[in-house]
XYZ file of N, CA and C in Angstrom:
213
model
N 36.314 43.087 -82.374
C 36.759 41.816 -81.872
C 36.165 40.684 -82.704
N 36.175 40.892 -83.998
C 35.654 39.865 -84.873
C 36.545 38.637 -84.836
N 35.930 37.485 -85.001
C 36.696 36.253 -85.035
C 37.044 35.713 -83.661
N 36.661 36.407 -82.630
C 36.954 35.956 -81.268
C 35.813 35.062 -80.793
N 36.102 34.256 -79.794
C 35.034 33.479 -79.194
C 34.106 34.449 -78.488
N 32.961 33.975 -78.061
C 31.988 34.882 -77.463
C 32.568 35.566 -76.226
N 32.133 36.779 -75.991
C 32.624 37.559 -74.858
C 32.252 36.899 -73.542
N 33.107 37.116 -72.556
C 32.827 36.600 -71.220
C 31.621 37.347 -70.658
N 30.923 36.705 -69.755
C 29.813 37.381 -69.104
C 30.348 38.342 -68.058
N 29.587 39.408 -67.829
C 29.984 40.365 -66.802
C 29.868 39.703 -65.440
N 30.791 40.082 -64.539
C 30.833 39.505 -63.192
C 30.735 40.631 -62.176
N 30.315 40.321 -60.952
C 30.310 41.347 -59.912
C 31.742 41.781 -59.615
N 31.960 43.068 -59.515
C 33.320 43.575 -59.375
C 33.724 43.759 -57.920
N 32.978 44.554 -57.172
C 33.375 44.909 -55.813
C 33.508 43.675 -54.930
N 32.515 42.815 -54.935
C 32.580 41.628 -54.076
C 33.719 40.703 -54.487
N 33.984 40.602 -55.781
C 35.080 39.760 -56.255
C 36.425 40.323 -55.817
N 36.609 41.630 -55.952
C 37.878 42.251 -55.564
C 38.113 42.157 -54.065
N 37.081 42.372 -53.292
C 37.226 42.295 -51.834
C 37.557 40.887 -51.371
N 37.068 39.871 -52.064
C 37.264 38.481 -51.649
C 38.601 37.896 -52.110
N 39.320 38.615 -52.947
C 40.576 38.080 -53.485
C 41.640 37.949 -52.400
N 42.393 36.887 -52.461
C 43.547 36.673 -51.587
C 44.773 37.310 -52.232
N 45.785 37.642 -51.440
C 47.022 38.217 -51.966
C 47.647 37.233 -52.953
N 47.996 37.721 -54.133
C 48.579 36.895 -55.181
C 47.562 36.297 -56.137
N 46.290 36.395 -55.815
C 45.239 35.828 -56.663
C 44.979 36.729 -57.872
N 44.552 36.121 -58.972
C 44.205 36.852 -60.181
C 42.781 36.510 -60.579
N 42.057 37.509 -61.059
C 40.705 37.321 -61.568
C 40.641 37.925 -62.964
N 39.939 37.269 -63.872
C 39.816 37.735 -65.250
C 38.384 38.207 -65.476
N 38.271 39.430 -66.003
C 36.976 40.033 -66.289
C 36.878 40.346 -67.778
N 35.662 40.545 -68.238
C 35.399 40.971 -69.613
C 35.933 42.393 -69.797
N 36.513 42.675 -70.955
C 37.088 43.996 -71.207
C 36.030 45.099 -71.150
N 34.768 44.749 -71.343
C 33.703 45.742 -71.260
C 33.562 46.312 -69.850
N 34.131 45.648 -68.859
C 34.075 46.104 -67.477
C 35.311 46.916 -67.079
N 36.183 47.196 -68.017
C 37.461 47.856 -67.725
C 37.286 49.199 -67.024
N 36.454 50.074 -67.555
C 36.276 51.400 -66.963
C 35.704 51.291 -65.556
N 34.745 50.417 -65.367
C 34.155 50.228 -64.048
C 35.185 49.697 -63.059
N 36.002 48.765 -63.491
C 37.054 48.213 -62.620
C 38.046 49.301 -62.230
N 38.482 50.084 -63.195
C 39.441 51.148 -62.904
C 38.849 52.165 -61.923
N 37.612 52.564 -62.147
C 36.963 53.507 -61.231
C 36.784 52.905 -59.846
N 36.431 51.650 -59.791
C 36.250 50.965 -58.510
C 37.553 50.910 -57.735
N 38.640 50.568 -58.411
C 39.935 50.466 -57.741
C 40.422 51.814 -57.223
N 40.128 52.896 -57.916
C 40.641 54.201 -57.503
C 39.739 54.941 -56.526
N 38.441 54.700 -56.560
C 37.576 55.493 -55.687
C 36.716 54.682 -54.734
N 36.050 53.684 -55.225
C 35.092 52.968 -54.375
C 35.764 52.121 -53.296
N 36.946 51.600 -53.573
C 37.647 50.764 -52.605
C 38.699 51.558 -51.823
N 38.471 52.849 -51.681
C 39.409 53.715 -50.976
C 39.635 53.259 -49.539
N 38.585 52.850 -48.866
C 38.706 52.390 -47.479
C 39.549 51.118 -47.391
N 39.363 50.200 -48.330
C 40.146 48.972 -48.351
C 41.618 49.263 -48.636
N 41.873 50.172 -49.576
C 43.263 50.538 -49.886
C 43.941 51.181 -48.686
N 43.194 51.988 -47.935
C 43.758 52.629 -46.742
C 44.154 51.593 -45.693
N 43.479 50.451 -45.702
C 43.806 49.402 -44.730
C 44.880 48.442 -45.254
N 45.434 48.713 -46.446
C 46.553 47.923 -46.945
C 46.275 47.049 -48.148
N 45.036 46.954 -48.602
C 44.732 46.148 -49.788
C 45.154 46.922 -51.035
N 45.713 46.217 -52.011
C 46.145 46.871 -53.234
C 46.034 45.898 -54.401
N 45.670 46.416 -55.562
C 45.496 45.608 -56.759
C 46.233 46.243 -57.926
N 46.526 45.446 -58.920
C 47.053 45.924 -60.183
C 46.236 45.256 -61.287
N 46.244 45.836 -62.482
C 45.468 45.229 -63.568
C 46.237 45.309 -64.870
N 45.883 44.395 -65.787
C 46.495 44.343 -67.107
C 45.398 44.065 -68.123
N 45.346 44.878 -69.168
C 44.339 44.732 -70.205
C 44.926 43.977 -71.394
N 44.201 42.991 -71.879
C 44.586 42.256 -73.085
C 43.481 42.480 -74.114
N 43.685 43.462 -74.961
C 42.643 43.810 -75.941
C 42.407 42.682 -76.944
N 43.447 41.960 -77.312
C 43.288 40.866 -78.269
C 42.384 39.769 -77.727
N 42.561 39.443 -76.449
C 41.733 38.407 -75.830
C 40.408 38.958 -75.324
N 40.307 40.283 -75.210
C 39.069 40.894 -74.723
C 38.901 40.750 -73.222
N 40.022 40.780 -72.489
C 39.956 40.579 -71.041
C 40.752 41.643 -70.294
N 40.440 41.779 -69.023
C 41.232 42.564 -68.095
C 41.506 41.664 -66.898
N 42.777 41.520 -66.554
C 43.180 40.652 -65.467
C 43.571 41.512 -64.265
N 42.926 41.278 -63.142
C 43.209 42.016 -61.913
C 43.937 41.089 -60.960
N 45.030 41.594 -60.387
C 45.816 40.818 -59.423
C 45.900 41.580 -58.105
N 45.636 40.887 -57.020
C 45.785 41.523 -55.708
C 47.240 41.380 -55.296
N 47.895 42.512 -55.024
C 49.322 42.482 -54.693
C 49.603 42.694 -53.214
N 48.630 43.137 -52.452
C 48.807 43.235 -51.005
C 47.456 43.346 -50.328
C-alpha cells in the first residue's frame, strides 16, 4: 500500500457492530478484515439469531473494509 495516506487506526469491532443502526455503515482498517469476518460469522451468532445482519465490502486500494447493517 505504498503511496497511500497513513493507515486508519484499529477500532473496537464487537461494540461498534452491535451499536450500528439498520442502514448505517462503518469503515474499518483493512488489517481488521479477518477479525471482522470471524466476528460476523461466529461471535455475533446470538445477535444474528435475533434478526441482526450485516454485509461488508473490502476496498484494497483504499485499505478499508466497509460494514453495513442490513437488518
